[in-house]
Amino acid sequence: MSEKHRFMTLGRHIDEGEREHPEATGDFSGLLSDLAIAVKMIWREVSKAGLIEILGATDRQNDCGDEVKKLDEFANETIYRAMDHGGHLCVMASEESHGLISIPDKYPKGKYVLVYDPIDGSSNIDANVSIGSIFGIYRRITESGPGTEADCLQPGYKLAASAYVIYGSSTIFVYCTGDGVHGFTLDPSVGEFLLSHENMRIPDRGKTYSVNEGNYGKWADGMRSYVNYLKGTDGSGRRPYSSRYIGSLVADFHRNLLHGGIFMYPGDSTNPDGKLRLVYECAPLAHIVEHAGGKASDGIRRILDIVPKAVHQRTPFFIGSGEDVSEAEEFIQGRRNH
Ligand code: AHG
Ligand code: MN
Ligand code: MN
């Protein structure tokens, strides 16, 4: 860590980033600072989830058919209430909300759009396994007034910023505004996120792969061949990769960002588009991984080039070290079988 970056708080880092853009109005800094407050409030509940009535499930399902956990609901509500009145946003979209989330009439409309997965890895909450939150921020494309679906359905290459939080043994906020990927670790004793991972870069190739092999029987041949190749069961004699799968996308992604490797959630015979959602899971993480030197695709197309047709649209997802993702694409596209 460079000297000048000791005790660098997230807020100061955001402000310094803003100062490098003379045309900036401070609006963006305000948005990210409001988001950091929401994340700290979620951390506070996550860190004591076992002690208060916030574990377990509600009796609801969300639009994606997932069982909604109480923490999903709490986090969704917390982000909405932290972000709806600052005047930075014109509309929001969340995994846990059916349609678009409007900014109440009584509050000013801003020039940004927030899409988010309030809690990622919900099925792990009760088991005390790391979970996360994922955020994407776009500039609005409509002129004024309440934001629209068109504002939320922009391709990922138009992201102004992306961020994720991992609530684990420590809580880390990782964000990218187009000028590198930077991670901040929460110091609970002062309630500040302090710069801990400056200019994160993912290794060109890793030694681990992350996928739910329980779906092996439903995969297409190319996917099976690729995983057999990674495991060395294709007779190639190459050193096999290790399997690492937490079942929380953010946790699997964060490990691969630090150490290299590939995370996969392919389509299969029952879910041709896989399980993960393009707008508020895959595109923000693809934005981060590309700015860290990695790659993200649906097996054929670059994730950031896909124009969403619906907020809860799913996509097959391959993300991580560039050489690993390119190799996976060769197998998925049938250009290679060992
Ligand atoms: P969410 O909790 O936001 O619905 O996301 C869960 C996702 C993702 O975090 C993880 O990689 C994947 O579900 C795990 O799915 P499987 O249990 O099917 O492997
Ligand atoms: Mn998720
Ligand atoms: Mn979720």
Coordinates of C-alpha atoms and ligand atoms in Angstrom, one line a residue:
M1 CA 0.0 0.0 0.0
S2 CA 1.5 3.4 -1.0
E3 CA 2.1 5.8 1.9
K4 CA -0.5 8.3 0.6
H5 CA -3.1 5.5 0.7
R6 CA -2.7 4.6 4.4
F7 CA -6.0 5.3 6.2
M8 CA -7.6 5.9 2.8
T9 CA -11.3 5.7 3.5
L10 CA -13.8 4.8 0.8
G11 CA -15.3 8.2 1.1
R12 CA -12.0 10.0 0.5
H13 CA -11.2 7.6 -2.4
I14 CA -14.5 8.4 -4.0
D15 CA -14.0 12.2 -3.6
E16 CA -10.4 12.0 -4.9
G17 CA -11.7 10.0 -7.9
E18 CA -14.4 12.7 -8.5
R19 CA -11.8 15.5 -8.3
E20 CA -10.0 13.9 -11.3
H21 CA -13.1 14.6 -13.4
P22 CA -13.6 18.4 -13.5
E23 CA -17.0 18.0 -15.1
A24 CA -18.1 16.0 -12.1
T25 CA -20.9 17.5 -10.0
G26 CA -20.4 15.5 -6.7
D27 CA -23.6 13.7 -7.5
F28 CA -21.8 10.4 -8.2
S29 CA -19.8 10.7 -4.9
G30 CA -23.0 11.3 -3.0
L31 CA -24.6 8.2 -4.6
L32 CA -21.7 5.9 -3.7
S33 CA -21.5 7.3 -0.2
D34 CA -25.2 6.7 0.3
L35 CA -24.6 3.1 -0.9
A36 CA -21.8 2.6 1.6
I37 CA -24.1 3.6 4.4
A38 CA -26.7 1.1 3.3
V39 CA -24.1 -1.6 3.1
K40 CA -22.9 -0.8 6.7
M41 CA -26.5 -1.2 7.9
I42 CA -26.8 -4.5 6.1
W43 CA -23.5 -5.6 7.6
R44 CA -24.8 -4.7 11.1
E45 CA -27.7 -7.1 10.7
V46 CA -25.7 -9.8 8.9
S47 CA -23.1 -9.9 11.6
K48 CA -25.8 -10.6 14.3
A49 CA -28.2 -12.5 12.0
G50 CA -28.2 -15.5 14.4
L51 CA -29.2 -13.4 17.4
I52 CA -32.2 -11.6 16.1
E53 CA -35.4 -12.6 14.3
I54 CA -33.8 -12.2 10.8
L55 CA -32.8 -15.7 10.0
G56 CA -35.0 -18.1 8.1
A57 CA -37.4 -17.6 5.3
T58 CA -40.5 -15.4 4.6
D59 CA -43.5 -17.1 3.1
R60 CA -42.8 -15.4 -0.2
Q61 CA -41.1 -16.2 -3.5
N62 CA -39.6 -13.5 -5.7
D63 CA -40.0 -13.1 -9.4
C64 CA -37.2 -15.6 -10.0
G65 CA -39.0 -18.2 -8.1
D66 CA -36.5 -18.1 -5.2
E67 CA -37.6 -18.4 -1.6
V68 CA -37.2 -14.9 -0.1
K69 CA -35.2 -15.0 3.2
K70 CA -35.9 -12.4 5.9
L71 CA -32.4 -10.9 5.3
D72 CA -33.2 -10.6 1.5
E73 CA -36.2 -8.5 2.5
F74 CA -34.4 -6.4 5.1
A75 CA -31.5 -5.7 2.7
N76 CA -33.8 -4.8 -0.2
E77 CA -35.7 -2.4 2.0
T78 CA -32.5 -0.9 3.5
I79 CA -31.0 -0.1 0.1
Y80 CA -34.2 1.3 -1.1
R81 CA -34.7 3.6 1.9
A82 CA -31.0 4.7 1.8
M83 CA -31.1 5.5 -1.9
D84 CA -34.6 6.9 -2.6
H85 CA -34.3 10.5 -1.3
G86 CA -30.7 11.6 -2.2
G87 CA -31.7 13.0 -5.5
H88 CA -29.1 10.9 -7.3
L89 CA -31.4 8.3 -8.9
C90 CA -34.3 8.3 -11.3
V91 CA -35.2 4.6 -10.9
M92 CA -34.0 1.4 -9.3
A93 CA -34.4 -2.4 -10.1
S94 CA -33.8 -5.2 -7.6
E95 CA -33.8 -9.0 -7.6
E96 CA -36.3 -8.8 -4.8
S97 CA -38.7 -6.4 -6.4
H98 CA -41.2 -7.4 -9.1
G99 CA -41.1 -4.4 -11.4
L100 CA -39.1 -1.2 -11.4
I101 CA -38.6 0.7 -8.1
S102 CA -39.8 4.3 -8.6
I103 CA -38.4 7.3 -6.7
P104 CA -41.3 8.8 -4.7
D105 CA -42.8 11.9 -6.2
K106 CA -41.8 14.0 -3.2
Y107 CA -38.1 13.4 -3.9
P108 CA -36.0 14.9 -6.7
K109 CA -35.0 12.6 -9.6
G110 CA -31.3 12.2 -10.4
K111 CA -29.3 11.2 -13.4
Y112 CA -28.3 7.7 -12.3
V113 CA -29.9 4.3 -12.2
L114 CA -29.2 1.6 -9.6
V115 CA -29.7 -2.1 -10.2
Y116 CA -28.9 -4.5 -7.4
D117 CA -29.0 -8.0 -5.8
P118 CA -29.5 -7.0 -2.2
I119 CA -28.3 -10.4 -0.8
D120 CA -26.5 -12.9 -3.0
G121 CA -26.1 -16.4 -1.7
S122 CA -29.3 -16.3 0.4
S123 CA -29.4 -20.1 0.7
N124 CA -26.2 -19.8 2.8
I125 CA -27.4 -17.2 5.3
D126 CA -28.5 -19.7 8.0
A127 CA -25.3 -21.7 7.6
N128 CA -23.1 -18.7 8.3
V129 CA -21.4 -19.0 5.0
S130 CA -20.2 -15.8 3.3
I131 CA -22.9 -13.9 1.4
G132 CA -22.8 -10.7 -0.6
S133 CA -24.5 -7.8 -2.3
I134 CA -24.1 -6.7 -6.0
F135 CA -24.7 -3.2 -7.5
G136 CA -24.7 -1.7 -11.0
I137 CA -24.9 2.1 -11.7
Y138 CA -25.9 3.5 -15.1
R139 CA -26.4 7.1 -16.3
R140 CA -30.0 7.5 -17.3
I141 CA -30.8 7.5 -21.0
T142 CA -34.2 9.2 -20.8
E143 CA -34.2 12.9 -20.5
S144 CA -36.0 13.7 -17.3
G145 CA -38.8 12.7 -14.9
P146 CA -39.2 9.2 -13.5
G147 CA -36.8 6.6 -14.9
T148 CA -38.1 3.9 -17.2
E149 CA -37.4 0.2 -18.0
A150 CA -35.2 1.4 -20.9
D151 CA -32.9 3.1 -18.3
C152 CA -32.6 -0.3 -16.5
L153 CA -32.1 -2.4 -19.6
Q154 CA -28.8 -1.0 -20.8
P155 CA -25.9 -3.3 -21.9
G156 CA -23.2 -3.7 -19.3
Y157 CA -20.6 -1.8 -21.3
K158 CA -22.5 1.3 -20.4
L159 CA -22.1 0.8 -16.6
A160 CA -20.8 4.0 -14.9
A161 CA -19.9 2.0 -11.9
S162 CA -20.1 -1.5 -10.4
A163 CA -19.6 -2.8 -6.9
Y164 CA -20.0 -5.9 -4.7
V165 CA -19.7 -6.5 -1.0
I166 CA -18.7 -9.7 0.6
Y167 CA -19.9 -10.2 4.2
G168 CA -17.4 -12.8 5.3
S169 CA -14.7 -13.2 8.0
S170 CA -14.3 -9.5 7.1
T171 CA -16.6 -7.3 5.1
I172 CA -15.1 -6.0 1.9
F173 CA -16.5 -3.4 -0.5
V174 CA -15.1 -3.7 -4.0
Y175 CA -15.9 -1.1 -6.6
C176 CA -15.0 0.1 -10.1
T177 CA -15.8 3.5 -11.7
G178 CA -13.8 2.7 -14.8
D179 CA -10.4 3.6 -13.2
G180 CA -9.3 0.3 -11.7
V181 CA -10.9 -2.1 -9.2
H182 CA -10.3 -1.2 -5.6
G183 CA -11.3 -3.1 -2.4
F184 CA -12.0 -1.6 1.1
T185 CA -12.2 -3.6 4.3
L186 CA -14.7 -2.5 7.0
D187 CA -13.0 -1.6 10.3
P188 CA -16.0 -2.1 12.6
S189 CA -14.3 -0.3 15.5
V190 CA -14.4 3.0 13.5
G191 CA -17.2 2.1 11.1
E192 CA -15.1 3.0 8.1
F193 CA -14.2 1.1 4.9
L194 CA -10.4 1.4 4.6
L195 CA -8.5 0.8 1.3
S196 CA -7.0 -2.7 1.6
H197 CA -6.9 -4.0 -2.0
E198 CA -5.6 -1.2 -4.3
N199 CA -5.9 -1.8 -8.1
M200 CA -7.0 -5.4 -8.0
R201 CA -5.8 -7.5 -11.0
I202 CA -6.9 -11.1 -11.7
P203 CA -4.2 -13.6 -12.8
D204 CA -4.4 -14.5 -16.5
R205 CA -4.9 -18.2 -15.5
G206 CA -6.0 -19.9 -12.3
K207 CA -5.8 -23.3 -10.7
T208 CA -9.4 -23.6 -9.5
Y209 CA -12.8 -24.0 -11.1
S210 CA -16.2 -23.2 -9.5
V211 CA -19.4 -24.9 -10.7
N212 CA -22.2 -26.9 -9.3
E213 CA -21.3 -30.4 -10.5
G214 CA -24.6 -31.7 -9.3
N215 CA -25.9 -30.4 -12.7
Y216 CA -23.4 -32.5 -14.7
G217 CA -26.1 -34.8 -15.9
K218 CA -28.0 -31.9 -17.5
W219 CA -25.0 -30.2 -19.2
A220 CA -24.3 -30.1 -22.9
D221 CA -21.4 -32.2 -24.2
G222 CA -19.0 -29.2 -24.6
M223 CA -19.5 -28.3 -20.9
R224 CA -18.9 -31.9 -19.8
S225 CA -15.8 -32.1 -21.9
Y226 CA -14.4 -28.9 -20.5
V227 CA -14.9 -29.9 -16.8
N228 CA -13.4 -33.4 -17.6
Y229 CA -10.5 -31.6 -19.1
L230 CA -10.0 -29.4 -16.0
K231 CA -10.2 -32.5 -13.8
G232 CA -7.7 -34.4 -15.9
T233 CA -10.2 -37.2 -16.5
D234 CA -9.9 -36.8 -20.2
G235 CA -6.6 -38.7 -20.2
S236 CA -4.6 -35.6 -21.2
G237 CA -2.3 -36.2 -18.1
R238 CA -2.3 -32.4 -17.4
R239 CA -2.3 -31.2 -13.8
P240 CA -5.9 -31.1 -12.7
Y241 CA -7.5 -27.9 -11.4
S242 CA -9.0 -27.9 -7.8
S243 CA -12.7 -27.6 -7.4
R244 CA -13.9 -24.7 -5.1
Y245 CA -17.6 -24.0 -4.9
I246 CA -19.2 -22.0 -2.1
G247 CA -22.6 -21.5 -3.6
S248 CA -22.5 -17.8 -3.1
L249 CA -21.6 -16.1 -6.4
V250 CA -19.9 -13.1 -4.7
A251 CA -17.7 -15.3 -2.5
D252 CA -16.7 -17.6 -5.4
F253 CA -16.0 -14.6 -7.6
H254 CA -14.0 -12.7 -4.9
R255 CA -11.7 -15.7 -4.4
N256 CA -11.1 -16.1 -8.1
L257 CA -10.5 -12.3 -8.5
L258 CA -7.8 -12.6 -5.9
H259 CA -6.2 -15.9 -6.9
G260 CA -7.3 -16.6 -10.5
G261 CA -9.7 -19.3 -11.7
I262 CA -13.1 -19.6 -13.4
F263 CA -16.7 -19.5 -12.1
M264 CA -19.3 -21.1 -14.3
Y265 CA -23.1 -21.3 -14.2
P266 CA -23.9 -22.7 -17.6
G267 CA -27.3 -23.3 -19.2
D268 CA -28.6 -26.9 -19.0
S269 CA -31.4 -29.2 -20.3
T270 CA -33.9 -27.8 -17.8
N271 CA -32.7 -24.2 -17.6
P272 CA -31.2 -23.3 -21.0
D273 CA -30.3 -19.8 -19.7
G274 CA -28.8 -21.0 -16.4
K275 CA -29.8 -19.5 -13.0
L276 CA -27.9 -16.2 -12.7
R277 CA -29.5 -12.9 -13.7
L278 CA -27.8 -10.7 -16.3
V279 CA -28.8 -7.2 -15.1
Y280 CA -28.0 -7.2 -11.4
E281 CA -25.6 -10.2 -11.0
C282 CA -23.6 -10.9 -14.2
A283 CA -23.2 -7.5 -15.8
P284 CA -21.8 -5.7 -12.7
L285 CA -19.3 -8.5 -12.0
A286 CA -18.4 -8.7 -15.7
H287 CA -17.6 -4.9 -15.5
I288 CA -15.4 -5.5 -12.5
V289 CA -13.6 -8.5 -13.9
E290 CA -12.8 -6.8 -17.2
H291 CA -11.4 -3.8 -15.4
A292 CA -9.2 -6.2 -13.4
G293 CA -7.9 -7.8 -16.6
G294 CA -10.3 -10.8 -16.7
K295 CA -13.1 -11.9 -18.9
A296 CA -16.9 -12.7 -18.7
S297 CA -19.1 -14.4 -21.3
D298 CA -22.2 -16.5 -21.8
G299 CA -20.0 -19.0 -23.5
I300 CA -20.4 -17.3 -26.8
R301 CA -20.9 -13.5 -26.3
R302 CA -19.2 -11.0 -24.1
I303 CA -21.5 -10.4 -21.1
L304 CA -21.1 -6.6 -21.3
D305 CA -22.3 -6.6 -24.9
I306 CA -25.7 -8.3 -24.2
V307 CA -28.6 -6.0 -24.3
P308 CA -31.1 -7.1 -21.7
K309 CA -34.8 -7.6 -22.7
A310 CA -36.1 -8.0 -19.2
V311 CA -34.9 -7.0 -15.7
H312 CA -34.9 -10.6 -14.3
Q313 CA -33.5 -12.1 -17.5
R314 CA -31.1 -15.0 -16.9
T315 CA -27.9 -15.9 -18.7
P316 CA -25.3 -18.7 -18.8
F317 CA -22.3 -17.2 -17.0
F318 CA -18.5 -17.9 -17.4
I319 CA -16.3 -15.4 -15.5
G320 CA -12.7 -15.2 -14.2
S321 CA -9.2 -15.4 -15.6
G322 CA -9.0 -14.5 -19.3
E323 CA -7.2 -17.6 -20.4
D324 CA -9.6 -19.9 -18.5
V325 CA -12.7 -18.2 -19.9
S326 CA -11.3 -18.3 -23.4
E327 CA -10.5 -22.0 -23.0
A328 CA -14.1 -22.7 -21.7
E329 CA -15.5 -20.9 -24.7
E330 CA -13.5 -23.2 -27.1
F331 CA -15.2 -26.2 -25.5
I332 CA -18.6 -24.7 -25.2
Q333 CA -18.5 -23.7 -28.9
G334 CA -17.4 -27.1 -30.0
R335 CA -14.0 -25.8 -31.3
R336 CA -12.2 -28.2 -28.9
N337 CA -13.0 -31.4 -27.1
H338 CA -9.9 -32.1 -25.0
Ligands
AHG1 P1 -29.3 -15.3 -4.8 O1 -29.1 -15.7 -3.4 O2 -29.1 -13.8 -5.0 O3 -30.5 -15.9 -5.4 O4 -28.1 -15.9 -5.6 C1 -27.8 -17.3 -5.5 C2 -27.0 -17.7 -6.7 C3 -25.5 -17.4 -6.5 O5 -25.1 -16.7 -5.4 C4 -24.8 -18.8 -6.5 O6 -23.7 -18.8 -7.3 C5 -25.9 -19.7 -7.1 O7 -27.1 -19.1 -6.7 C6 -25.8 -21.1 -6.5 O8 -26.8 -21.8 -7.2 P2 -26.9 -23.4 -6.9 O9 -27.3 -23.6 -5.5 O10 -27.9 -23.9 -8.0 O11 -25.5 -24.0 -7.2
MN2 MN -27.6 -13.5 -6.4
MN3 MN -30.2 -12.3 -4.1

